[in-house]
Coordinates of C-alpha atoms and ligand atoms in Angstrom, one line a residue:
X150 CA -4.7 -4.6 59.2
X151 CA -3.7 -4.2 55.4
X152 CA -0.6 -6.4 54.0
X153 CA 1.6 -4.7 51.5
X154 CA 1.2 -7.1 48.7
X155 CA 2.1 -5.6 45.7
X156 CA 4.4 -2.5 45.1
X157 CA 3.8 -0.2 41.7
X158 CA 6.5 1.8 40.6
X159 CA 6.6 4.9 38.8
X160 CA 9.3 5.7 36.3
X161 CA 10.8 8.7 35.1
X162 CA 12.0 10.4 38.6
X163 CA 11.2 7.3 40.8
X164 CA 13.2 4.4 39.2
X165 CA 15.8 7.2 37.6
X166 CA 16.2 10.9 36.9
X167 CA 15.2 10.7 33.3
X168 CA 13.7 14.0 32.4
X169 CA 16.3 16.8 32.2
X170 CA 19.1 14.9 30.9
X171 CA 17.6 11.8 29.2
X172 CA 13.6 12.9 28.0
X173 CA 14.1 17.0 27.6
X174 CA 17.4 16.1 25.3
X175 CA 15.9 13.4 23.2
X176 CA 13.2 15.8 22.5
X177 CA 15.7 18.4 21.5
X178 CA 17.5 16.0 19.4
X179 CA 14.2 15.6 17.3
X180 CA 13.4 18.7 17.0
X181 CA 17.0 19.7 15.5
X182 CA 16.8 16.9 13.3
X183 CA 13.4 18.0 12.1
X184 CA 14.7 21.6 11.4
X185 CA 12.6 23.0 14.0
X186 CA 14.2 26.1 15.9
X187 CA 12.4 25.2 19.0
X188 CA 14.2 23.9 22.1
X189 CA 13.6 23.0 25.6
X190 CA 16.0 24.3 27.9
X191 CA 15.9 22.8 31.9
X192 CA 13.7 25.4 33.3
X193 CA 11.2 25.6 30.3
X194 CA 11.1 21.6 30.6
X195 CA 9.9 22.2 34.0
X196 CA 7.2 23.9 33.0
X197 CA 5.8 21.9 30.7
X198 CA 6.0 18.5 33.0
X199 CA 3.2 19.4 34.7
X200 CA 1.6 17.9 31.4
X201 CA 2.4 14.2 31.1
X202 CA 2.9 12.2 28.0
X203 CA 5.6 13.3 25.1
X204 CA 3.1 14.0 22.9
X205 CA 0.7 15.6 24.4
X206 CA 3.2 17.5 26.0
X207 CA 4.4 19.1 22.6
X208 CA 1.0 19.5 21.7
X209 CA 0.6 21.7 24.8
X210 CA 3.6 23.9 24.2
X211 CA 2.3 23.9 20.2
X212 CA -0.9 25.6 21.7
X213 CA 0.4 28.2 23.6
X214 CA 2.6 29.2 20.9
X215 CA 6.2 27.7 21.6
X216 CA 6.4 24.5 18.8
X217 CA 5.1 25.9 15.6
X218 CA 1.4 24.3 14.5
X219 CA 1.8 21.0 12.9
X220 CA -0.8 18.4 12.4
X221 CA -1.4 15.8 15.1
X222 CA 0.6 13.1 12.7
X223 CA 3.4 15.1 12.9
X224 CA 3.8 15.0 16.6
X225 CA 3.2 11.6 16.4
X226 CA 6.2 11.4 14.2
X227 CA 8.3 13.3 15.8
X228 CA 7.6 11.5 19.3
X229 CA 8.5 8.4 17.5
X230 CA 11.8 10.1 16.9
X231 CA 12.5 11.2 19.8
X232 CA 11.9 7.7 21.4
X233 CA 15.0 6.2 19.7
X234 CA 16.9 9.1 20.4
X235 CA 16.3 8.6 23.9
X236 CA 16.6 4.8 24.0
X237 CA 20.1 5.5 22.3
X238 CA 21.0 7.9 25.2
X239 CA 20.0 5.3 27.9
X240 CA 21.5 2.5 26.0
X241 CA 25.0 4.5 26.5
X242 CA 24.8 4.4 30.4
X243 CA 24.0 7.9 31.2
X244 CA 21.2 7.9 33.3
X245 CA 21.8 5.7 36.3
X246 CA 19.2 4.4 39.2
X247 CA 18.2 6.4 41.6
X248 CA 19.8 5.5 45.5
X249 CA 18.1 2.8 46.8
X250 CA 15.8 1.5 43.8
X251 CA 17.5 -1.5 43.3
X252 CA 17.9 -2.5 46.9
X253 CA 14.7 -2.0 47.5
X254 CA 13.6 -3.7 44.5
X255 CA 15.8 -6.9 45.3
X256 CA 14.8 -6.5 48.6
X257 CA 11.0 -7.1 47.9
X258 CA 11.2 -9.5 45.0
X259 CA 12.9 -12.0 47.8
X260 CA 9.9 -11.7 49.9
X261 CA 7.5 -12.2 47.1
X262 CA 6.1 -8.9 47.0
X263 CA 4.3 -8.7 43.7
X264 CA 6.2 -5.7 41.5
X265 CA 5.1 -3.9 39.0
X266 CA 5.1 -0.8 36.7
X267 CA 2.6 2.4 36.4
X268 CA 4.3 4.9 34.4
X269 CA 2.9 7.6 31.9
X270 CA 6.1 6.9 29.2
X271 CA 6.3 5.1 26.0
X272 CA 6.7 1.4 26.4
X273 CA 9.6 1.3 24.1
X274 CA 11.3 3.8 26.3
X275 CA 10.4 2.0 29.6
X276 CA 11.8 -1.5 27.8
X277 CA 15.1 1.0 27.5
X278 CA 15.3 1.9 31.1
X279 CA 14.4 -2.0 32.2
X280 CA 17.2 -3.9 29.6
X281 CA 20.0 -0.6 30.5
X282 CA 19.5 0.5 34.3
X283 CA 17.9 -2.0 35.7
X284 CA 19.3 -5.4 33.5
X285 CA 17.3 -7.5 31.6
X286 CA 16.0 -9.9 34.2
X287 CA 13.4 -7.2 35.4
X288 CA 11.5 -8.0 32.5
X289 CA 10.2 -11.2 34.1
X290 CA 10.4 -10.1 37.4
X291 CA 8.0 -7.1 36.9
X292 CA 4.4 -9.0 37.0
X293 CA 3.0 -6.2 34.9
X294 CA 4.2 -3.3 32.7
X295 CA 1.6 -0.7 32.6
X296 CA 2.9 2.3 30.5
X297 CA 1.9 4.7 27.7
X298 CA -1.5 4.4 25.7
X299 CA -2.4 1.8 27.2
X300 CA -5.0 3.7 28.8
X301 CA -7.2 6.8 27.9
X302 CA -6.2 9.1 30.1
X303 CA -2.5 9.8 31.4
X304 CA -1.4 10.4 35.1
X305 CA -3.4 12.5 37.2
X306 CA -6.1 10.2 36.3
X307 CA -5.7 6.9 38.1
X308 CA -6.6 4.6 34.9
X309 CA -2.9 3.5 34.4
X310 CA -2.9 2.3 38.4
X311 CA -6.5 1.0 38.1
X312 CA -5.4 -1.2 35.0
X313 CA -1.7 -2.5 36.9
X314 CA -4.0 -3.4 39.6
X315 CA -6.2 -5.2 37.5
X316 CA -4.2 -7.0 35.6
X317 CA -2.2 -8.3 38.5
X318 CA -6.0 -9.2 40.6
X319 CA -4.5 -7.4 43.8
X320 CA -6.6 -5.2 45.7
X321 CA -5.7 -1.0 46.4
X322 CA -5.8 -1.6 50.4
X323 CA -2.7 -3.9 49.4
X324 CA -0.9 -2.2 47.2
X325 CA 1.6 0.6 47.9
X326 CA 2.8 2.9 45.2
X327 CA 6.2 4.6 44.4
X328 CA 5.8 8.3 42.9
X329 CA 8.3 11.6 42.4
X330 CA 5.7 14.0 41.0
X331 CA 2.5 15.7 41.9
X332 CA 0.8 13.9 39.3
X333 CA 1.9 11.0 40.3
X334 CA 0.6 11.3 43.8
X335 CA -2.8 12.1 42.6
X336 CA -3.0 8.9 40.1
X337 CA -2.3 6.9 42.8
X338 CA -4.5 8.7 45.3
X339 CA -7.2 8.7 43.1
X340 CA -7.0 4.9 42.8
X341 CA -7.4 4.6 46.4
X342 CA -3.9 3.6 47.2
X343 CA -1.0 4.8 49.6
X344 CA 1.7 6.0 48.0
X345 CA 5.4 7.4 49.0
X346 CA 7.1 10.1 47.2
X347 CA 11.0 10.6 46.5
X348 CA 11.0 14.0 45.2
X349 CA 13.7 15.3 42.7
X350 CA 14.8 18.9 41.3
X351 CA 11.5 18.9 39.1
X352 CA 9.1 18.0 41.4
X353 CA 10.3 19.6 44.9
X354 CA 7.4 22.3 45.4
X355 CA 4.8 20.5 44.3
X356 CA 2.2 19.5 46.4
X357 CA 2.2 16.1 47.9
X358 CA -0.7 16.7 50.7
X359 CA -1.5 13.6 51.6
X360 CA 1.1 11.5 50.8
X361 CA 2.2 8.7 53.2
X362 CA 5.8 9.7 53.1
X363 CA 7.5 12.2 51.3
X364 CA 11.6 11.8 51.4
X365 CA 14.6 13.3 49.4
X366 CA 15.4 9.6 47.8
X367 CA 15.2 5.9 49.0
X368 CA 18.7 6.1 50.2
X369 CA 21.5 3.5 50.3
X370 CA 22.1 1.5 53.8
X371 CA 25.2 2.8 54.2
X372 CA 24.5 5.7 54.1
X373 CA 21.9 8.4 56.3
X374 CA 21.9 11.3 53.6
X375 CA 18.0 11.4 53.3
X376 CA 15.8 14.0 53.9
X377 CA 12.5 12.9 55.7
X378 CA 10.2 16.5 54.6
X379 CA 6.8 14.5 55.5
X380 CA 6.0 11.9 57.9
X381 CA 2.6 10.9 59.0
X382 CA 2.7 7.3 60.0
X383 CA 5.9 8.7 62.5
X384 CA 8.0 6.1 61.0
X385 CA 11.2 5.2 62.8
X386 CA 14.6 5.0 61.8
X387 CA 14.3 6.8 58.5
X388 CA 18.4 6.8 57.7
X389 CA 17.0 5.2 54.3
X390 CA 13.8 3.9 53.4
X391 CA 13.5 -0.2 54.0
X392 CA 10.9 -2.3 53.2
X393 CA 10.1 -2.4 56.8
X394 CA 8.5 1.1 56.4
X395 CA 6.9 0.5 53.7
X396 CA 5.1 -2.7 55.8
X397 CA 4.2 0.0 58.4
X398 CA 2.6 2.7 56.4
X399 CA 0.4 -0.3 54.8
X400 CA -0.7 -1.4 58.4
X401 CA -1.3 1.8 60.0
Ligands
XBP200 C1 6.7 10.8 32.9 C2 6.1 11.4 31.7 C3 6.5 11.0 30.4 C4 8.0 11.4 30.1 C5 8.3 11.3 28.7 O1 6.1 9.6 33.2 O2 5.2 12.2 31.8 O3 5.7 11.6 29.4 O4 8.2 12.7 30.5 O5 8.0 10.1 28.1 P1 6.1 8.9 34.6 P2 7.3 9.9 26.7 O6 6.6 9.8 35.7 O7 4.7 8.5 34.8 O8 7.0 7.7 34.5 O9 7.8 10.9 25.8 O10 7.6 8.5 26.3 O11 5.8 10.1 27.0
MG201 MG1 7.4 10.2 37.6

């Protein structure tokens, strides 16, 4: 039977809704400042999540014709811009949690779960989220912060989870990982671990087959608002999501 010994958690859409209102506007804010006409509105945004990583993101909609051509160093640049534009929007206060993270979170640091960070973002722009939404202890209380370049190749590919695992010397039948996004799921799938989902407006249809939970968010304890759309381990008492569940998924 499999102890949950270590939970990784995704960032943009798991820890916070980051993209529409904190990522898509920071790139516009670049762009603008750049004189570039281009702009990402919420549904085109959409689209072009399914590529992860800012920059390779622009250079994706730069290929099929929607950011004018510019060399690779100019991306670069304006990523780099678009970076502080976004750690200024988070440093304001204006993305918050999402329900539930930081109970959770609390919840399992007590019991000396190992915790830890898989994300595809900049690590400037994790650092953001940690020091504004979360608060500045996190920063020791995360064992590992895997994010960004660190690795070769970006979510769907399991390298970032393969190198949090790694670093922290757990093993995948121990380790359970937190994910909103299709790409998500299949990083950590493909690095052999179990993995629950909290959806958002982005990621809603995507395709989480598989997946040892799927659920509208985390939830708060007072409160029984979530939306359980996939539930293989037949997991009880789903008001919110508890750490209790997350014990049960890793032992059945
Ligand atoms: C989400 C991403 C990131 C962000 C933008 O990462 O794909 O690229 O959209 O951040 P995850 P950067 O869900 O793995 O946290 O511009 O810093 O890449
Ligand atoms: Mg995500």
């Amino acid at each position: 039977m499999a102890e949950l010994k270590c939970i990784l958690w995704d960032v943009d859409g798991t820890l916070a809704d980051t993209e529409r209102d904190g990522h898509r506007v920071a790139f516009n804010m670049a762009f603008e400042e750049a004189g570039l006409d281009r702009r990402w509105d919420v549904e085109t945004y959409g689209e072009l999540l399914t590529v992860t990583g800012g920059k390779e993101r622009m250079k994706f909609d730069m290929e099929r014709g929607g950011m004018p051509d510019m060399p690779y160093e100019k991306i670069t640049a304006l990523h780099a811009r678009k970076t502080i534009h976004y750690q200024t929007l988070i440093a304001d206060g204006l993305i918050p949690l999402r329900a539930g993270v930081l109970r959770l979170l609390e919840k399992a640091y007590a019991e000396g779960i190992t915790l830890g960070i898989s994300t595809t973002t900049t690590p400037a722009a994790l650092d953001a989220l940690i020091e504004h939404s979360l608060g500045k202890e996190w920063f020791e209380r995360f064992a590992v912060l895997a994010a960004g370049d660190i690795v070769p190749l970006k979510k769907p590919a399991p390298d970032i989870y393969n190198y949090a695992m790694q670093e922290l010397g757990v093993s995948p039948e121990n380790t359970l990982a937190l994910e909103d996004s299709g790409n998500g799921w299949l990083s950590a799938h493909g690095a052999g671990i179990k993995c629950v989902i909290t959806i958002n407006d982005y990621t809603a249809k995507q395709d989480f087959t598989g997946a040892d939970l799927v659920v509208s968010e985390l939830g708060e304890a007072e409160r029984d608002s979530i939306q359980v759309l996939s539930n293989p381990h037949a997991l009880d008492d789903l008001h919110h999501v508890t750490l209790s569940h997350l014990k049960n998924i890793m032992a059945s």
